[in-house]
Amino acid sequence: GDSVTQMEGPVTLSEEAFLTINCTYTATGYPSLFWYVQYPGEGLQLLLKATKADDKGSNKGFEATYRKETTSFHLEKGSVQVSDSAVYFCALDNAGGTSYGKLTFGQGTILTVHP
Amino acid sequence: NAGVTQTPKFQVLKTGQSMTLQCAQDMNHNSMYWYRQDPGMGLRLIYYSASEGTTDKGEVPNGYNVSRLNKREFSLRLESAAPSQTSVYFCASKTSGGARETQYFGPGTRLLVL
């Protein structure tokens, strides 16, 4: 079945540091890939997405490129802020077959940014 | 638009009690989903409804039932709560089952079963 693996966390950075959170996936067909963010006490919000190979999703300074050859969708940001502290989830949607649009999530990565 | 709303926000149950978690969306979406979130495990799908009038099991359906009351509302019922059902429950919706569509999430219901 489909699966998503995120880098081990938590991740602690100083403000203005460079961020990378690794995400790799296993899926048949041509899934869409997503990064969701969850701020403390809140639900999940879409951060960015990519729906086909070589697409780059971007939002709020975050970027991720859909790499089919390495089955990866790593999240990057050049300069993090304290307000980026949250839990980040990588997910895929492989709507083929019987999955009917459900999201398969990684385990989440807790990011803490210190001033 | 309120998006996806969930009630209650927090609930404490005793083992064996029952309850229904409510979810509604005002985005005219066809597909709706229930997930549970447990530490270190991401979110796992409990049930989903591809369209009004249909429901199907996800990865972890045991101990739960669902009702798609109409296009807007999708409820999750625990008939006899167990401590293993202590979790945070999220409802989500999207336009259709297509892989390119974004799922929108509610704020969650935090459930504690004693």
mmCIF file of C-alpha atoms in Angstrom:
data_model
loop_
_atom_site.group_PDB
_atom_site.id
_atom_site.type_symbol
_atom_site.label_atom_id
_atom_site.label_comp_id
_atom_site.label_asym_id
_atom_site.label_seq_id
_atom_site.Cartn_x
_atom_site.Cartn_y
_atom_site.Cartn_z
ATOM 1 C CA GLY A 1 0.000 0.000 0.000
ATOM 2 C CA ASP A 2 0.883 3.681 -0.051
ATOM 3 C CA SER A 3 3.169 5.088 2.629
ATOM 4 C CA VAL A 4 4.937 8.327 3.557
ATOM 5 C CA THR A 5 8.102 8.598 5.633
ATOM 6 C CA GLN A 6 9.261 11.851 7.202
ATOM 7 C CA MET A 7 12.580 12.607 8.792
ATOM 8 C CA GLU A 8 12.889 11.929 12.474
ATOM 9 C CA GLY A 9 12.079 14.862 14.702
ATOM 10 C CA PRO A 10 11.785 17.094 16.553
ATOM 11 C CA VAL A 11 13.775 19.797 14.784
ATOM 12 C CA THR A 12 15.062 22.809 16.716
ATOM 13 C CA LEU A 13 16.498 25.819 14.884
ATOM 14 C CA SER A 14 17.495 29.386 15.558
ATOM 15 C CA GLU A 15 15.640 32.173 13.810
ATOM 16 C CA GLU A 16 16.871 32.826 10.243
ATOM 17 C CA ALA A 17 18.335 29.316 9.922
ATOM 18 C CA PHE A 18 17.763 27.155 6.841
ATOM 19 C CA LEU A 19 15.136 24.453 7.142
ATOM 20 C CA THR A 20 14.883 21.092 5.414
ATOM 21 C CA ILE A 21 12.374 18.421 6.370
ATOM 22 C CA ASN A 22 12.790 15.254 4.350
ATOM 23 C CA CYS A 23 9.840 13.325 2.980
ATOM 24 C CA THR A 24 9.864 10.190 0.846
ATOM 25 C CA TYR A 25 6.925 8.162 -0.358
ATOM 26 C CA THR A 26 5.900 4.813 -1.759
ATOM 27 C CA ALA A 27 2.916 4.707 -4.076
ATOM 28 C CA THR A 28 1.729 3.224 -7.318
ATOM 29 C CA GLY A 29 0.573 5.446 -10.113
ATOM 30 C CA TYR A 30 0.804 9.225 -9.990
ATOM 31 C CA PRO A 31 -0.109 10.599 -6.589
ATOM 32 C CA SER A 32 -0.419 14.243 -5.624
ATOM 33 C CA LEU A 33 1.832 15.364 -2.773
ATOM 34 C CA PHE A 34 1.050 17.803 0.015
ATOM 35 C CA TRP A 35 2.587 19.537 2.978
ATOM 36 C CA TYR A 36 0.203 20.443 5.789
ATOM 37 C CA VAL A 37 1.041 22.528 8.861
ATOM 38 C CA GLN A 38 -0.575 22.286 12.285
ATOM 39 C CA TYR A 39 -0.110 25.143 14.728
ATOM 40 C CA PRO A 40 -0.593 24.409 18.435
ATOM 41 C CA GLY A 41 -4.206 23.627 19.295
ATOM 42 C CA GLU A 42 -5.416 23.996 15.715
ATOM 43 C CA GLY A 43 -6.408 21.827 12.782
ATOM 44 C CA LEU A 44 -4.316 21.143 9.707
ATOM 45 C CA GLN A 45 -3.835 23.803 7.056
ATOM 46 C CA LEU A 46 -2.539 23.212 3.561
ATOM 47 C CA LEU A 47 0.917 24.717 3.196
ATOM 48 C CA LEU A 48 1.663 23.706 -0.402
ATOM 49 C CA LYS A 49 1.077 20.961 -2.914
ATOM 50 C CA ALA A 50 2.329 19.495 -6.182
ATOM 51 C CA THR A 51 0.234 17.348 -8.459
ATOM 52 C CA LYS A 52 2.752 15.986 -10.960
ATOM 53 C CA ALA A 53 6.430 15.165 -11.308
ATOM 54 C CA ASP A 54 8.846 18.137 -11.312
ATOM 55 C CA ASP A 55 6.160 20.522 -10.064
ATOM 56 C CA LYS A 56 7.302 22.916 -7.345
ATOM 57 C CA GLY A 57 4.836 23.970 -4.684
ATOM 58 C CA SER A 58 5.511 27.168 -2.766
ATOM 59 C CA ASN A 59 3.849 29.293 -0.109
ATOM 60 C CA LYS A 60 4.963 31.676 2.665
ATOM 61 C CA GLY A 61 8.632 31.154 1.758
ATOM 62 C CA PHE A 62 8.356 27.350 1.897
ATOM 63 C CA GLU A 63 9.099 25.252 -1.178
ATOM 64 C CA ALA A 64 8.996 21.582 -2.144
ATOM 65 C CA THR A 65 9.649 19.872 -5.481
ATOM 66 C CA TYR A 66 7.967 16.640 -6.565
ATOM 67 C CA ARG A 67 10.838 14.295 -7.494
ATOM 68 C CA LYS A 68 9.498 11.109 -9.002
ATOM 69 C CA GLU A 69 12.954 9.631 -9.639
ATOM 70 C CA THR A 70 13.807 9.758 -5.937
ATOM 71 C CA THR A 71 10.174 9.510 -4.706
ATOM 72 C CA SER A 72 10.735 12.568 -2.543
ATOM 73 C CA PHE A 73 9.031 15.836 -1.640
ATOM 74 C CA HIS A 74 11.390 17.602 0.758
ATOM 75 C CA LEU A 75 10.231 20.823 2.433
ATOM 76 C CA GLU A 76 12.644 23.778 2.522
ATOM 77 C CA LYS A 77 12.686 27.347 3.768
ATOM 78 C CA GLY A 78 15.622 29.693 3.514
ATOM 79 C CA SER A 79 15.100 31.634 6.726
ATOM 80 C CA VAL A 80 12.738 30.393 9.427
ATOM 81 C CA GLN A 81 10.894 32.580 11.911
ATOM 82 C CA VAL A 82 9.628 31.909 15.423
ATOM 83 C CA SER A 83 6.104 31.941 13.976
ATOM 84 C CA ASP A 84 6.987 28.866 11.850
ATOM 85 C CA SER A 85 7.059 26.710 14.986
ATOM 86 C CA ALA A 86 4.477 24.001 14.313
ATOM 87 C CA VAL A 87 4.048 20.375 13.295
ATOM 88 C CA TYR A 88 4.572 19.662 9.596
ATOM 89 C CA PHE A 89 2.970 16.713 7.834
ATOM 90 C CA CYS A 90 3.851 15.312 4.440
ATOM 91 C CA ALA A 91 0.963 13.504 2.745
ATOM 92 C CA LEU A 92 -0.015 11.918 -0.538
ATOM 93 C CA ASP A 93 -3.309 11.445 -2.317
ATOM 94 C CA ASN A 94 -3.430 8.514 -4.689
ATOM 95 C CA ALA A 95 -6.990 8.599 -5.889
ATOM 96 C CA GLY A 96 -6.710 5.562 -8.117
ATOM 97 C CA GLY A 97 -8.317 2.282 -7.203
ATOM 98 C CA THR A 98 -10.347 2.151 -4.007
ATOM 99 C CA SER A 99 -8.545 4.843 -2.032
ATOM 100 C CA TYR A 100 -11.002 7.479 -3.252
ATOM 101 C CA GLY A 101 -9.095 10.556 -2.367
ATOM 102 C CA LYS A 102 -7.961 9.737 1.148
ATOM 103 C CA LEU A 103 -4.701 11.246 2.361
ATOM 104 C CA THR A 104 -1.855 9.039 3.548
ATOM 105 C CA PHE A 105 0.214 10.944 6.113
ATOM 106 C CA GLY A 106 3.734 10.803 7.416
ATOM 107 C CA GLN A 107 4.180 10.795 11.165
ATOM 108 C CA GLY A 108 4.737 14.554 11.399
ATOM 109 C CA THR A 109 7.800 16.621 12.286
ATOM 110 C CA ILE A 110 7.763 19.035 15.184
ATOM 111 C CA LEU A 111 9.635 22.256 14.386
ATOM 112 C CA THR A 112 10.654 24.665 17.131
ATOM 113 C CA VAL A 113 12.324 27.949 16.204
ATOM 114 C CA HIS A 114 14.097 29.941 18.920
ATOM 115 C CA PRO A 115 14.730 33.720 18.753
ATOM 116 C CA ASN B 1 -17.614 30.829 4.893
ATOM 117 C CA ALA B 2 -16.960 28.914 8.099
ATOM 118 C CA GLY B 3 -15.267 26.064 6.201
ATOM 119 C CA VAL B 4 -15.313 22.810 8.186
ATOM 120 C CA THR B 5 -16.741 22.983 11.693
ATOM 121 C CA GLN B 6 -16.671 20.299 14.396
ATOM 122 C CA THR B 7 -18.451 19.883 17.714
ATOM 123 C CA PRO B 8 -17.648 19.403 20.494
ATOM 124 C CA LYS B 9 -14.101 20.737 20.831
ATOM 125 C CA PHE B 10 -13.333 18.607 23.851
ATOM 126 C CA GLN B 11 -15.060 15.654 25.519
ATOM 127 C CA VAL B 12 -14.368 13.318 28.412
ATOM 128 C CA LEU B 13 -16.102 9.926 28.423
ATOM 129 C CA LYS B 14 -16.092 6.937 30.680
ATOM 130 C CA THR B 15 -15.398 3.501 29.215
ATOM 131 C CA GLY B 16 -18.576 2.124 27.678
ATOM 132 C CA GLN B 17 -20.306 5.459 27.126
ATOM 133 C CA SER B 18 -21.399 6.512 23.664
ATOM 134 C CA MET B 19 -21.170 9.798 21.831
ATOM 135 C CA THR B 20 -21.456 11.367 18.402
ATOM 136 C CA LEU B 21 -18.944 13.768 16.914
ATOM 137 C CA GLN B 22 -20.511 16.257 14.539
ATOM 138 C CA CYS B 23 -18.973 17.703 11.397
ATOM 139 C CA ALA B 24 -20.372 20.154 8.864
ATOM 140 C CA GLN B 25 -18.942 21.943 5.835
ATOM 141 C CA ASP B 26 -20.327 24.883 3.895
ATOM 142 C CA MET B 27 -18.136 24.598 0.787
ATOM 143 C CA ASN B 28 -20.530 22.366 -1.186
ATOM 144 C CA HIS B 29 -17.975 19.550 -1.134
ATOM 145 C CA ASN B 30 -18.960 16.044 -2.172
ATOM 146 C CA SER B 31 -16.350 14.024 -0.254
ATOM 147 C CA MET B 32 -15.896 13.988 3.513
ATOM 148 C CA TYR B 33 -13.464 12.152 5.790
ATOM 149 C CA TRP B 34 -12.872 11.303 9.442
ATOM 150 C CA TYR B 35 -9.296 10.905 10.720
ATOM 151 C CA ARG B 36 -7.773 10.287 14.103
ATOM 152 C CA GLN B 37 -4.447 11.728 15.180
ATOM 153 C CA ASP B 38 -2.240 9.894 17.635
ATOM 154 C CA PRO B 39 1.269 10.905 18.738
ATOM 155 C CA GLY B 40 3.990 9.764 16.346
ATOM 156 C CA MET B 41 1.503 8.207 13.921
ATOM 157 C CA GLY B 42 0.298 11.068 11.806
ATOM 158 C CA LEU B 43 -3.381 10.956 10.881
ATOM 159 C CA ARG B 44 -5.177 7.740 10.019
ATOM 160 C CA LEU B 45 -8.435 7.467 8.107
ATOM 161 C CA ILE B 46 -11.397 6.031 10.025
ATOM 162 C CA TYR B 47 -14.239 6.380 7.502
ATOM 163 C CA TYR B 48 -14.986 8.401 4.442
ATOM 164 C CA SER B 49 -17.948 9.396 2.335
ATOM 165 C CA ALA B 50 -17.242 9.850 -1.347
ATOM 166 C CA SER B 51 -20.618 11.474 -1.923
ATOM 167 C CA GLU B 52 -23.963 11.975 -0.226
ATOM 168 C CA GLY B 53 -25.530 8.619 0.525
ATOM 169 C CA THR B 54 -22.319 6.569 0.529
ATOM 170 C CA THR B 55 -19.844 5.670 3.269
ATOM 171 C CA ASP B 56 -16.830 3.366 3.347
ATOM 172 C CA LYS B 57 -14.291 2.080 5.850
ATOM 173 C CA GLY B 58 -10.800 3.480 6.073
ATOM 174 C CA GLU B 59 -7.741 2.065 7.813
ATOM 175 C CA VAL B 60 -9.028 1.989 11.415
ATOM 176 C CA PRO B 61 -12.860 1.636 11.405
ATOM 177 C CA ASN B 62 -13.306 -0.761 14.335
ATOM 178 C CA GLY B 63 -15.388 0.715 17.145
ATOM 179 C CA TYR B 64 -16.846 3.507 15.000
ATOM 180 C CA ASN B 65 -19.873 4.145 12.831
ATOM 181 C CA VAL B 66 -20.663 7.071 10.555
ATOM 182 C CA SER B 67 -23.657 8.755 9.015
ATOM 183 C CA ARG B 68 -23.675 11.076 6.012
ATOM 184 C CA LEU B 69 -26.794 12.950 7.021
ATOM 185 C CA ASN B 70 -26.840 15.178 3.945
ATOM 186 C CA LYS B 71 -24.290 16.822 1.693
ATOM 187 C CA ARG B 72 -23.114 19.157 4.470
ATOM 188 C CA GLU B 73 -22.959 16.888 7.492
ATOM 189 C CA PHE B 74 -20.943 13.773 8.343
ATOM 190 C CA SER B 75 -21.086 12.411 11.886
ATOM 191 C CA LEU B 76 -18.891 9.881 13.679
ATOM 192 C CA ARG B 77 -20.337 7.727 16.435
ATOM 193 C CA LEU B 78 -18.606 5.779 19.177
ATOM 194 C CA GLU B 79 -21.101 3.196 20.441
ATOM 195 C CA SER B 80 -19.074 1.969 23.424
ATOM 196 C CA ALA B 81 -15.994 4.082 24.052
ATOM 197 C CA ALA B 82 -12.693 2.452 25.001
ATOM 198 C CA PRO B 83 -9.481 4.040 26.340
ATOM 199 C CA SER B 84 -7.797 3.151 23.021
ATOM 200 C CA GLN B 85 -10.109 5.674 21.362
ATOM 201 C CA THR B 86 -8.529 8.551 23.268
ATOM 202 C CA SER B 87 -7.315 10.707 20.415
ATOM 203 C CA VAL B 88 -7.840 13.898 18.471
ATOM 204 C CA TYR B 89 -10.439 13.516 15.727
ATOM 205 C CA PHE B 90 -10.402 15.574 12.562
ATOM 206 C CA CYS B 91 -13.057 15.908 9.928
ATOM 207 C CA ALA B 92 -12.082 16.959 6.417
ATOM 208 C CA SER B 93 -13.775 17.588 3.105
ATOM 209 C CA LYS B 94 -12.926 18.191 -0.516
ATOM 210 C CA THR B 95 -14.680 18.840 -3.779
ATOM 211 C CA SER B 96 -14.453 15.287 -5.061
ATOM 212 C CA GLY B 97 -12.312 12.160 -4.841
ATOM 213 C CA GLY B 98 -9.751 13.430 -7.344
ATOM 214 C CA ALA B 99 -6.118 13.310 -6.217
ATOM 215 C CA ARG B 100 -5.420 16.919 -7.175
ATOM 216 C CA GLU B 101 -8.074 18.367 -4.893
ATOM 217 C CA THR B 102 -7.100 19.878 -1.549
ATOM 218 C CA GLN B 103 -8.651 18.521 1.629
ATOM 219 C CA TYR B 104 -9.821 21.114 4.143
ATOM 220 C CA PHE B 105 -9.727 20.233 7.821
ATOM 221 C CA GLY B 106 -11.818 21.194 10.798
ATOM 222 C CA PRO B 107 -10.308 22.343 14.107
ATOM 223 C CA GLY B 108 -10.572 18.904 15.704
ATOM 224 C CA THR B 109 -12.276 17.233 18.663
ATOM 225 C CA ARG B 110 -10.082 16.156 21.543
ATOM 226 C CA LEU B 111 -11.522 13.019 23.168
ATOM 227 C CA LEU B 112 -10.393 11.487 26.441
ATOM 228 C CA VAL B 113 -11.793 8.092 27.441
ATOM 229 C CA LEU B 114 -11.235 7.132 31.069
#
